XYZ file of C-alpha atoms in Angstrom:
713
model
C -15.188 -25.883 71.050
C -17.819 -23.124 71.046
C -16.827 -19.472 70.979
C -19.594 -18.003 73.112
C -20.092 -15.806 76.123
C -23.531 -15.481 77.694
C -22.730 -12.118 79.242
C -22.143 -10.386 75.933
C -25.012 -12.052 74.109
C -27.317 -10.802 76.837
C -25.882 -7.358 76.277
C -27.021 -7.647 72.669
C -30.534 -8.457 73.784
C -30.445 -12.224 73.353
C -31.932 -13.808 76.458
C -30.986 -17.150 77.953
C -34.433 -18.424 77.022
C -33.177 -18.835 73.457
C -30.987 -21.651 74.663
C -33.870 -23.330 76.473
C -36.439 -23.022 73.705
C -34.013 -24.051 70.983
C -35.318 -21.591 68.435
C -33.956 -21.544 64.876
C -33.197 -17.910 64.256
C -33.115 -17.705 60.462
C -34.143 -14.082 60.138
C -33.365 -13.621 56.458
C -33.914 -15.569 53.285
C -30.621 -16.195 51.566
C -28.711 -18.780 49.601
C -24.968 -19.294 50.096
C -23.298 -21.166 47.253
C -19.752 -21.546 45.935
C -18.738 -19.852 42.703
C -17.541 -22.366 40.137
C -14.687 -20.101 39.076
C -12.768 -17.269 40.605
C -13.031 -13.950 38.746
C -10.629 -14.129 35.840
C -8.316 -11.313 36.967
C -8.261 -12.638 40.529
C -7.264 -16.086 39.305
C -4.542 -14.496 37.197
C -3.135 -12.796 40.309
C -3.184 -16.106 42.179
C -1.405 -17.830 39.307
C 1.335 -15.173 39.311
C 1.680 -15.511 43.065
C 1.925 -19.295 42.760
C 4.744 -18.866 40.249
C 6.843 -17.300 43.024
C 6.509 -20.360 45.240
C 3.940 -22.731 46.702
C 2.723 -22.855 50.302
C 5.866 -24.629 51.441
C 7.848 -21.564 50.307
C 5.561 -18.696 51.307
C 2.976 -18.285 54.033
C -0.598 -18.528 52.847
C -1.724 -15.429 54.731
C 0.741 -13.029 53.086
C 0.251 -14.640 49.665
C -3.524 -14.223 49.953
C -3.254 -10.648 51.217
C -0.960 -9.649 48.361
C -3.314 -11.120 45.749
C -6.458 -9.593 47.232
C -4.823 -6.155 47.381
C -4.150 -6.379 43.650
C -7.805 -7.223 43.075
C -9.528 -4.648 45.306
C -7.726 -1.638 43.811
C -10.449 -1.673 41.147
C -12.949 -0.392 43.698
C -10.999 2.701 44.779
C -11.696 6.243 43.739
C -9.477 7.869 41.150
C -6.433 9.801 42.270
C -6.890 13.284 43.778
C -7.960 15.974 41.366
C -5.934 19.112 41.969
C -6.982 22.525 40.729
C -4.632 24.476 38.495
C -3.427 26.592 41.408
C -2.999 23.530 43.645
C -1.113 21.721 40.906
C 1.169 24.712 40.478
C 1.804 24.835 44.229
C 2.505 21.096 44.311
C 4.919 21.323 41.371
C 6.796 24.343 42.664
C 7.199 22.758 46.083
C 8.753 19.621 44.604
C 10.927 21.599 42.180
C 12.299 23.742 44.994
C 13.182 20.630 46.983
C 15.654 19.570 44.283
C 17.084 23.023 43.552
C 19.755 23.028 46.307
C 21.179 19.793 44.923
C 21.335 21.002 41.306
C 22.784 24.466 41.792
C 25.934 25.713 40.107
C 27.663 26.201 43.426
C 30.704 24.216 44.384
C 30.189 20.726 45.689
C 31.168 21.883 49.161
C 28.197 24.251 49.189
C 25.582 21.771 48.023
C 22.875 21.193 50.615
C 23.459 18.409 53.102
C 21.494 15.197 52.571
C 18.442 14.387 54.611
C 19.241 11.823 57.312
C 16.553 9.348 58.361
C 16.772 7.490 61.684
C 14.977 4.564 63.263
C 12.142 6.191 65.187
C 13.328 4.834 68.542
C 16.800 6.257 67.869
C 15.435 9.793 67.528
C 15.585 12.106 70.490
C 12.246 12.937 72.066
C 12.591 16.463 70.680
C 13.169 15.159 67.129
C 10.135 12.911 67.400
C 7.967 15.778 68.666
C 9.034 17.959 65.728
C 8.129 15.199 63.284
C 4.686 14.658 64.811
C 4.064 18.411 64.952
C 4.900 18.727 61.245
C 2.430 15.940 60.432
C -0.258 17.677 62.479
C 0.437 20.932 60.665
C -0.002 19.220 57.287
C -3.336 17.886 58.521
C -4.634 21.447 58.979
C -2.837 23.098 56.043
C -5.433 23.626 53.290
C -3.036 24.645 50.511
C -4.198 21.368 48.964
C -7.757 20.208 49.551
C -9.115 18.975 51.868
C -5.714 19.359 53.578
C -2.149 18.681 52.515
C -1.772 15.389 54.395
C -5.000 13.881 53.076
C -4.270 15.092 49.546
C -0.868 13.400 49.609
C -2.306 10.240 51.193
C -4.823 10.039 48.351
C -1.991 9.509 45.869
C -1.800 5.939 47.213
C -5.136 4.610 45.981
C -6.840 3.220 42.898
C -4.837 3.505 39.694
C -1.780 4.701 41.577
C -1.747 1.558 43.726
C -1.472 -0.378 40.465
C 1.415 1.882 39.448
C 3.103 1.499 42.831
C 2.605 -2.213 43.492
C 2.640 -5.662 41.898
C 5.623 -4.987 39.668
C 9.177 -3.625 39.363
C 8.242 0.012 40.093
C 7.414 -0.834 43.721
C 10.563 0.442 45.509
C 11.209 3.399 43.218
C 7.615 4.658 43.284
C 7.578 4.654 47.082
C 10.987 6.349 47.159
C 9.479 9.236 45.209
C 6.418 9.216 47.472
C 8.540 9.470 50.616
C 10.482 12.368 49.105
C 7.246 14.214 48.295
C 5.766 13.870 51.788
C 9.080 14.770 53.398
C 9.335 17.869 51.223
C 5.978 19.148 52.453
C 6.897 18.277 56.033
C 10.066 20.343 55.699
C 7.982 23.338 54.662
C 6.645 23.206 58.209
C 10.007 22.398 59.822
C 13.185 22.341 57.663
C 14.917 19.943 60.077
C 12.302 17.188 59.892
C 12.887 13.864 58.149
C 10.698 10.758 58.068
C 11.847 8.194 60.647
C 11.908 4.579 59.576
C 10.234 1.784 61.522
C 12.559 -1.250 61.712
C 9.740 -3.671 62.421
C 11.982 -6.681 63.066
C 12.868 -4.979 66.358
C 9.238 -5.570 67.348
C 8.835 -8.919 65.595
C 11.364 -10.544 67.933
C 9.464 -9.436 71.037
C 7.441 -12.032 72.931
C 4.368 -9.839 72.379
C 4.930 -7.381 69.516
C 1.576 -5.675 70.112
C 2.902 -4.426 73.465
C 5.734 -2.470 71.789
C 6.407 1.046 73.026
C 5.674 2.168 69.460
C 1.982 1.996 70.320
C 2.217 4.286 73.314
C 1.132 7.910 73.313
C 4.753 9.031 73.032
C 5.114 7.312 69.648
C 2.450 6.363 67.085
C -0.444 6.126 69.530
C -2.823 3.256 70.303
C -2.751 0.017 68.342
C -6.503 -0.530 68.434
C -9.383 1.607 67.220
C -9.231 5.245 66.232
C -6.524 7.670 67.431
C -8.282 8.972 70.540
C -4.940 9.413 72.317
C -1.382 9.949 71.172
C 0.030 12.463 68.683
C -2.850 12.147 66.196
C -5.754 12.254 68.634
C -7.436 15.211 66.925
C -7.435 13.786 63.402
C -10.933 12.368 63.676
C -12.360 15.843 64.271
C -10.398 17.376 61.402
C -11.671 15.008 58.723
C -13.892 12.070 59.736
C -13.818 10.846 56.125
C -10.153 9.904 56.384
C -9.719 8.952 60.029
C -7.523 5.873 60.350
C -8.044 2.823 62.536
C -5.738 0.067 63.756
C -6.298 -3.530 64.817
C -2.907 -4.995 65.695
C -2.738 -8.673 64.766
C -0.739 -10.872 67.116
C 1.310 -13.496 65.293
C 1.540 -11.748 61.929
C 4.984 -11.762 60.316
C 6.843 -8.465 60.425
C 10.196 -8.081 58.680
C 12.729 -10.614 59.950
C 16.511 -10.674 59.927
C 16.373 -13.837 57.809
C 14.045 -12.206 55.283
C 16.201 -9.095 55.022
C 19.341 -11.206 54.619
C 17.658 -13.188 51.824
C 17.038 -9.922 49.970
C 20.558 -8.611 50.529
C 22.097 -11.835 49.194
C 20.530 -11.219 45.775
C 22.290 -9.105 43.174
C 19.628 -7.942 40.708
C 16.296 -6.195 41.199
C 14.588 -8.960 39.248
C 15.592 -11.263 42.116
C 13.767 -9.207 44.760
C 10.756 -7.720 42.944
C 7.384 -9.025 41.748
C 6.770 -11.035 39.625
C 10.216 -12.540 39.043
C 11.451 -12.885 42.636
C 11.087 -16.041 44.660
C 8.872 -15.710 47.700
C 11.646 -15.782 50.304
C 13.408 -12.728 48.818
C 10.410 -10.798 47.467
C 10.689 -7.316 48.987
C 7.110 -6.336 48.200
C 5.561 -9.553 49.445
C 7.574 -9.455 52.669
C 6.586 -5.833 53.267
C 2.935 -6.917 53.369
C 3.397 -8.307 56.865
C 3.625 -4.795 58.295
C 0.318 -3.839 56.699
C -1.432 -6.946 58.030
C 0.102 -6.507 61.487
C -1.145 -2.921 61.875
C -4.528 -3.896 60.418
C -7.444 -1.497 60.124
C -6.767 1.223 57.574
C -3.253 -0.094 56.861
C -4.717 -3.463 55.869
C -6.057 -1.990 52.612
C -3.560 -0.436 50.196
C -6.244 1.981 48.973
C -6.427 3.595 52.425
C -3.105 2.652 54.041
C -1.415 6.049 53.659
C -4.050 7.670 55.886
C -2.133 6.199 58.835
C 1.199 8.022 59.369
C 2.877 4.739 60.338
C 2.597 3.849 56.627
C 5.406 6.261 55.748
C 7.725 4.985 58.486
C 7.034 1.416 57.354
C 7.944 2.316 53.778
C 10.973 4.290 54.893
C 12.311 0.999 56.271
C 11.484 -0.738 52.983
C 13.496 2.016 51.306
C 16.353 1.577 53.785
C 16.524 -2.155 52.991
C 16.471 -1.416 49.261
C 19.247 1.143 49.649
C 21.412 -1.439 51.425
C 20.707 -3.778 48.506
C 21.764 -1.068 46.043
C 24.977 -0.407 47.968
C 25.838 -4.076 47.436
C 25.010 -3.686 43.749
C 27.279 -0.693 43.440
C 30.108 -2.554 45.141
C 29.652 -5.343 42.577
C 29.740 -2.894 39.663
C 26.043 -3.238 38.778
C 24.518 -0.007 37.358
C 21.771 0.704 39.876
C 20.040 3.476 37.898
C 19.261 1.175 34.967
C 18.701 -2.146 36.742
C 14.949 -1.886 36.187
C 13.507 -5.361 35.421
C 10.980 -4.349 32.772
C 9.940 -6.901 30.149
C 7.179 -5.703 27.790
C 6.565 -9.317 26.755
C 5.873 -10.560 30.282
C 2.075 -10.434 30.783
C 2.506 -10.681 34.547
C 4.024 -7.184 34.752
C 1.426 -4.377 34.762
C 1.803 -2.142 31.727
C 1.706 0.875 34.061
C 5.157 -0.203 35.334
C 6.744 0.720 32.009
C 9.807 2.708 33.148
C 8.996 5.632 30.848
C 5.382 6.054 31.945
C 4.213 8.479 34.583
C 4.400 7.577 38.254
C 1.006 9.270 38.620
C 1.779 12.065 41.052
C 0.417 14.798 38.789
C -2.053 15.004 35.936
C -0.848 13.005 32.956
C 0.086 15.185 30.001
C 0.195 18.405 32.023
C 3.261 20.665 32.220
C 3.722 19.317 35.743
C 3.879 15.664 34.772
C 7.314 15.326 36.319
C 8.066 11.861 37.580
C 8.425 8.711 35.510
C 8.615 5.235 37.011
C 12.340 4.980 36.288
C 13.074 8.169 38.247
C 12.765 6.340 41.551
C 15.820 4.278 40.545
C 17.967 7.370 39.951
C 21.403 7.457 41.551
C 20.725 11.077 42.449
C 18.931 9.908 45.555
C 22.301 8.760 46.930
C 23.030 12.447 47.429
C 19.574 13.398 48.619
C 18.922 10.938 51.439
C 21.013 8.968 53.903
C 19.930 6.366 56.439
C 21.405 5.688 59.820
C 22.063 2.025 60.507
C 19.567 -0.024 62.481
C 20.599 0.034 66.170
C 22.613 -3.032 67.172
C 23.917 -4.744 70.275
C 27.432 -3.787 69.178
C 26.631 -0.308 70.465
C 24.736 -1.727 73.418
C 21.509 -0.487 71.830
C 22.603 2.633 73.697
C 21.289 4.965 71.030
C 17.816 4.509 72.492
C 16.305 3.998 75.909
C 13.398 2.330 74.136
C 15.493 -0.653 73.004
C 17.357 -3.430 74.798
C 19.817 -6.106 73.699
C 18.490 -9.646 73.504
C 21.585 -11.563 74.591
C 20.195 -14.831 73.224
C 20.209 -13.484 69.658
C 22.676 -10.599 70.108
C 20.146 -8.251 68.497
C 18.267 -5.209 69.718
C 14.561 -5.586 70.411
C 11.980 -3.013 71.309
C 10.968 -2.499 74.900
C 7.307 -2.830 75.759
C 5.277 0.089 77.028
C 5.127 -1.482 80.490
C 8.930 -1.967 80.543
C 9.515 1.672 79.707
C 7.025 2.826 82.323
C 8.716 0.598 84.911
C 11.981 2.380 84.112
C 10.357 5.657 85.094
C 10.063 7.016 81.548
C 6.875 8.873 80.665
C 5.309 7.407 77.519
C 1.771 8.603 78.231
C 2.387 12.184 77.149
C 4.859 13.919 74.850
C 6.115 17.300 75.992
C 5.974 19.954 73.300
C 3.420 18.168 71.123
C 1.070 20.575 69.360
C -2.229 18.860 68.477
C -3.666 19.554 65.066
C -6.313 22.288 65.156
C -9.948 21.376 64.838
C -12.030 22.059 61.815
C -15.764 21.864 61.297
C -16.929 18.258 61.195
C -17.788 16.911 57.785
C -20.470 14.392 56.970
C -19.050 10.885 57.109
C -18.843 9.232 53.709
C -17.341 5.775 53.699
C -16.959 4.106 50.348
C -14.816 1.258 51.591
C -16.906 -0.678 54.078
C -15.184 -2.475 56.915
C -17.275 -4.625 59.196
C -16.047 -4.205 62.741
C -15.360 -7.398 64.613
C -17.786 -8.285 67.377
C -16.156 -6.693 70.378
C -16.109 -9.693 72.675
C -14.022 -11.509 70.064
C -11.970 -8.463 69.153
C -8.330 -9.454 69.457
C -8.969 -11.934 72.229
C -5.911 -12.632 74.330
C -6.021 -16.402 74.196
C -3.821 -16.703 77.255
C -6.366 -15.012 79.515
C -9.498 -15.187 77.345
C -10.286 -11.633 78.420
C -12.036 -9.248 76.023
C -10.120 -6.404 74.464
C -11.263 -2.812 74.509
C -14.550 -2.242 72.679
C -13.356 1.145 71.519
C -13.282 0.530 67.792
C -14.775 2.473 64.944
C -18.403 1.399 64.836
C -19.955 0.693 61.481
C -22.692 3.240 60.849
C -24.271 1.047 58.172
C -25.981 -1.321 60.617
C -28.159 -2.881 57.920
C -25.275 -3.384 55.502
C -23.995 -6.584 57.077
C -25.322 -10.104 57.399
C -23.709 -13.062 59.109
C -22.842 -16.602 58.054
C -22.084 -19.340 60.593
C -18.700 -20.980 60.062
C -17.221 -24.204 61.375
C -13.465 -24.525 61.804
C -11.860 -27.951 62.176
C -8.249 -27.699 63.310
C -5.507 -30.294 63.450
C -2.964 -29.957 66.195
C -0.207 -27.666 64.841
C 2.922 -29.714 64.213
C 5.090 -27.032 65.840
C 3.114 -27.023 69.103
C 5.253 -28.982 71.565
C 3.284 -28.900 74.821
C 0.889 -31.667 75.936
C 2.583 -34.266 73.691
C 0.386 -37.116 74.948
C -2.579 -35.606 73.069
C -0.753 -35.647 69.743
C -1.714 -38.232 67.121
C 1.289 -37.561 64.900
C 3.368 -40.673 64.414
C 0.416 -42.930 65.234
C -0.344 -45.885 63.004
C -3.759 -46.628 61.580
C -5.778 -49.223 63.450
C -8.878 -49.903 61.414
C -11.169 -46.890 61.528
C -9.748 -45.559 64.769
C -7.015 -43.516 63.117
C -7.556 -41.360 60.020
C -4.599 -40.497 57.758
C -6.072 -37.018 57.191
C -5.668 -36.331 60.891
C -2.226 -37.842 61.385
C -0.387 -36.627 58.288
C 2.158 -33.936 59.133
C 1.599 -30.646 57.289
C 4.468 -28.881 55.546
C 3.059 -25.397 54.932
C 5.480 -22.579 55.655
C 4.821 -20.787 58.932
C 5.887 -17.432 60.292
C 9.281 -17.257 61.917
C 9.055 -17.242 65.725
C 5.384 -18.290 65.687
C 6.206 -21.179 68.058
C 7.245 -18.598 70.639
C 3.714 -17.213 70.733
C 1.777 -20.492 70.681
C -0.316 -21.621 73.626
C -2.991 -24.249 74.234
C -5.753 -21.952 72.952
C -5.149 -21.082 69.300
C -6.629 -18.359 67.131
C -7.969 -18.868 63.616
C -8.463 -15.653 61.647
C -11.280 -15.632 59.070
C -11.476 -12.868 56.449
C -13.963 -11.973 53.715
C -13.322 -9.588 50.793
C -16.007 -8.333 48.434
C -15.626 -9.523 44.850
C -18.327 -7.343 43.266
C -18.280 -4.610 45.906
C -15.821 -2.845 48.183
C -16.060 -4.386 51.656
C -13.951 -6.344 54.122
C -14.576 -8.187 57.373
C -12.583 -10.378 59.721
C -13.256 -12.463 62.801
C -11.477 -14.951 65.043
C -12.472 -18.322 66.425
C -10.636 -20.150 69.177
C -9.204 -23.643 68.689
C -7.597 -26.123 71.085
C -3.979 -26.666 70.073
C -3.546 -29.507 72.567
C -5.830 -31.965 70.804
C -5.191 -34.064 67.720
C -8.268 -32.403 66.219
C -10.677 -29.781 67.545
C -13.807 -28.078 66.264
C -15.036 -24.511 66.712
C -18.037 -22.499 65.589
C -17.762 -18.863 64.560
C -19.354 -16.265 62.301
C -18.155 -14.168 59.375
C -19.850 -10.992 58.141
C -20.662 -10.310 54.494
C -22.350 -7.374 52.841
C -26.097 -7.979 52.750
C -27.348 -9.017 49.296
C -30.424 -7.404 47.793
C -33.048 -8.614 45.307
C -31.213 -6.464 42.756
C -27.868 -8.186 43.184
C -25.923 -10.877 44.971
C -23.042 -10.360 47.358
C -19.995 -12.166 45.980
C -17.176 -12.617 48.494
C -13.792 -14.307 48.787
C -13.245 -16.004 52.138
C -10.136 -17.500 53.717
C -8.910 -18.619 57.133
C -5.420 -18.704 58.653
C -3.878 -19.862 61.884
C -1.602 -17.664 63.989
C 1.434 -18.960 62.071
C 0.067 -17.683 58.741
C -0.889 -21.128 57.396
C -4.021 -21.282 55.277
C -6.988 -23.545 55.996
C -8.804 -25.483 53.274
C -12.327 -24.083 52.593
C -15.448 -26.217 52.111
C -18.981 -25.169 51.203
C -22.328 -26.940 51.041
C -23.701 -27.355 47.550
C -27.121 -28.469 48.825
C -28.812 -27.775 52.182
C -29.052 -31.461 53.072
C -25.503 -32.325 51.979
C -23.887 -34.341 54.753
C -20.335 -33.310 53.923
C -19.188 -29.986 52.530
C -17.236 -29.906 49.260
C -13.870 -28.249 48.699
C -13.890 -24.974 46.743
C -11.482 -22.062 46.199
C -13.157 -19.663 48.616
C -15.409 -17.594 46.330
C -19.025 -17.450 47.540
C -22.221 -16.005 46.098
C -24.776 -14.953 48.679
C -28.199 -14.111 47.278
C -31.725 -13.538 48.529
C -32.900 -16.847 47.073
C -34.082 -19.655 49.336
C -33.097 -21.601 51.371
C -32.109 -19.231 54.141
C -28.413 -19.593 55.000
C -27.456 -16.342 56.740
C -28.747 -14.193 59.589
C -29.275 -10.519 60.268
C -27.168 -10.385 63.435
C -24.032 -11.968 64.813
C -25.823 -13.635 67.716
C -28.607 -14.982 65.493
C -26.079 -16.631 63.191
C -24.208 -18.096 66.150
C -27.293 -19.544 67.833
C -29.032 -20.691 64.671
C -26.863 -23.789 64.220
C -27.675 -25.172 67.679
C -30.582 -27.531 68.261
C -32.322 -28.523 71.490
C -34.773 -31.329 70.598
C -36.742 -31.037 73.825
C -36.945 -29.002 76.988
C -33.967 -29.840 79.161
C -32.082 -31.689 76.409
C -28.398 -31.038 75.712
C -27.771 -28.591 72.824
C -25.966 -29.947 69.753
C -24.770 -28.424 66.505
C -26.736 -29.269 63.355
C -24.003 -29.318 60.705
C -26.619 -29.085 57.954
C -27.139 -25.485 59.052
C -23.445 -24.539 58.683
C -22.800 -23.617 55.032
C -19.084 -22.854 55.359
C -16.278 -24.933 56.883
C -12.515 -24.526 57.106
C -10.187 -27.470 57.721
C -6.826 -26.332 59.076
C -4.701 -29.357 58.225
C -1.678 -27.629 56.644
C -0.855 -30.260 54.002
C -1.968 -28.361 50.889
C 0.742 -26.972 48.652
C -1.742 -24.627 46.891
C -5.517 -24.190 47.108
C -6.386 -21.319 44.720
C -6.430 -22.843 41.259
C -5.554 -23.546 38.531
C -8.485 -21.917 36.828
C -10.302 -23.156 33.732
C -12.947 -20.433 33.631
C -14.026 -18.615 30.478
C -12.067 -15.449 29.790
C -15.217 -13.346 30.221
C -15.718 -12.559 33.892
C -19.283 -11.681 34.876
C -18.206 -10.266 38.248
C -15.439 -8.056 36.918
C -15.682 -4.354 37.662
C -14.253 -1.935 35.139
C -10.851 -0.626 36.234
C -9.880 3.016 36.174
C -7.843 3.820 33.105
C -4.173 3.701 34.043
C -2.291 3.726 30.748
C -1.975 6.960 28.830
C 0.582 7.557 26.090
C 2.683 10.598 26.860
C 3.078 12.859 23.837
C 5.461 15.201 25.619
C 7.239 15.096 28.944
C 8.389 17.890 31.207
C 11.086 17.772 33.806
C 10.937 19.367 37.237
C 11.811 22.765 35.827
C 9.118 22.696 33.149
C 11.543 22.089 30.279
C 10.331 19.844 27.499
C 12.186 16.582 27.111
C 12.483 13.013 28.281
C 15.382 13.427 30.692
C 14.621 14.114 34.334
C 17.061 16.149 36.423
C 17.235 13.042 38.575
C 19.157 11.365 35.746
C 22.320 13.374 36.405
C 23.725 10.264 38.017
C 25.442 11.974 40.921
C 26.862 9.511 43.386
C 27.278 9.723 47.117
C 27.276 7.093 49.752
C 24.057 6.492 51.653
C 24.690 5.123 55.119
């Protein structure tokens, strides 16, 4: 089944005569070949991930995303460099935020805790105040280039390694939320960060239609923020503008996943690398990043999108519920930090006594250690309202309704809210961020924008989505490889049963076991509810020796026992000075991974299985094209004028077979320990000779270790 539309190819300047003449459009000389081994550190991440469960226990898409995020942190810039005056301002602001809770006044006079609500449970006025405070941080230059961007830059590079892929994950982000909220409250003392309970959207028929992505909430779900509360952010700092590409079918938090976490008793049971996949808090949180897409899809840039902080506030809310259960069971929550110095899977930067990385290491302002995020003091500092439920009729919000089939609240769609006469196109009282002089655009992390006529295609109507996405200014940076996708009928697709070959018995060569064997890969919960006859296969490519990412979709036919599609994936253009090494993968809309195959020789009849790592070089023979349309047309042959076009499979270097029977496809690795593609990491481990607490006093005890208890709702 060909993914092609004449109208849009003509718009790109490709005439219909190309179909008639049958031209081969190889416009570049390039060799595409599989790498024998994955980079050593990447394989190590895959091995750790595999130890948490195989593909029958975790979805391939989230497993792959988690591993690739660990790998690509090496490409990020170092953490923000603050001047002495900025560092002093940062330190004093944080110190003052704790002072009301550590005064010598009576307990009755201690400041009230901050209360965080689900964003749809806030009043419109509360939501406006929160958005206004964010906009004020975006124009406040007390930290450069502005306070919001300076704080967002703490979540990149070495700090991502401190914050993720180990036991510090929930505590580090708890500190991060407190820091942002403290600066927000400088603008408005009543503001707190709302949490985004994403399972309220995940149980919708179409989560991408949630009211959250209206102008009255977080703004549009596709492209740059041209409307909504952050519509002026592009003008303020083009270097850090965020984008979104909502991904239909991706797994958000689920009630079952949250319950699996809450049933565990120790942090080692819910944190990387010792948790099993079904109760791994960090791995499950990845679904929100993938769902939002765009800037959120890369941990090095995710905090540029304000929805990041509401997503992590919900992660923190789940963790606090877990800790309440621990406390009820008599488990000391402040010391239940699963650190094992002899476990090579745990990053050394997660040592509980090392810096969390929010200020310069070794400076008088080096305040927070990794263990501080586990402090019981936060029980007094922050409280969470419960997630809205049907028990209250979901009456706390006009943006929610009760699903009587599940007896749980779900989000209303934007169209539902409009039909009820509620204005979600504007937000009264919103103060846009002021404009600053435009800066030259400098993009270190390259994202290839999907071809717009395939951009988030609605497979039910096959209509194109809005073309309003951030256009890649590096037009010569990308080249395009044709891809074939062979898809077995998904076992959980129940319509058109007469086309299914499952349960059929072999009759000579008429039936192939590969096409009739039922796959057992884990799929996203509720994915059957979103399945239709046309299916979507998502193809992604990450740079292995450079910082770049691309994604595309091809359309499959879920009705048939087996179907075939042709698509294209973008890779960074190689040069004579160096190859472009990439890691490719494909997933169906249920999160199941497809097996990759690559040609080892141009005339090879059948592609060979490999792990997904490709090397694209300028050597012959030519195997990529300079444009999307060239790559798409290049695999078609018309032997004579008037003949029927057919695909020449010898011209398709990359194939994915979505057959769902593999239990693991990324290893094991037997490569040498020396990795020729490895990029030197930023230094993340520094021995602290002296520590300082929030008040500048020398010592190893933080004021957060006072172990004050109070119930967090």
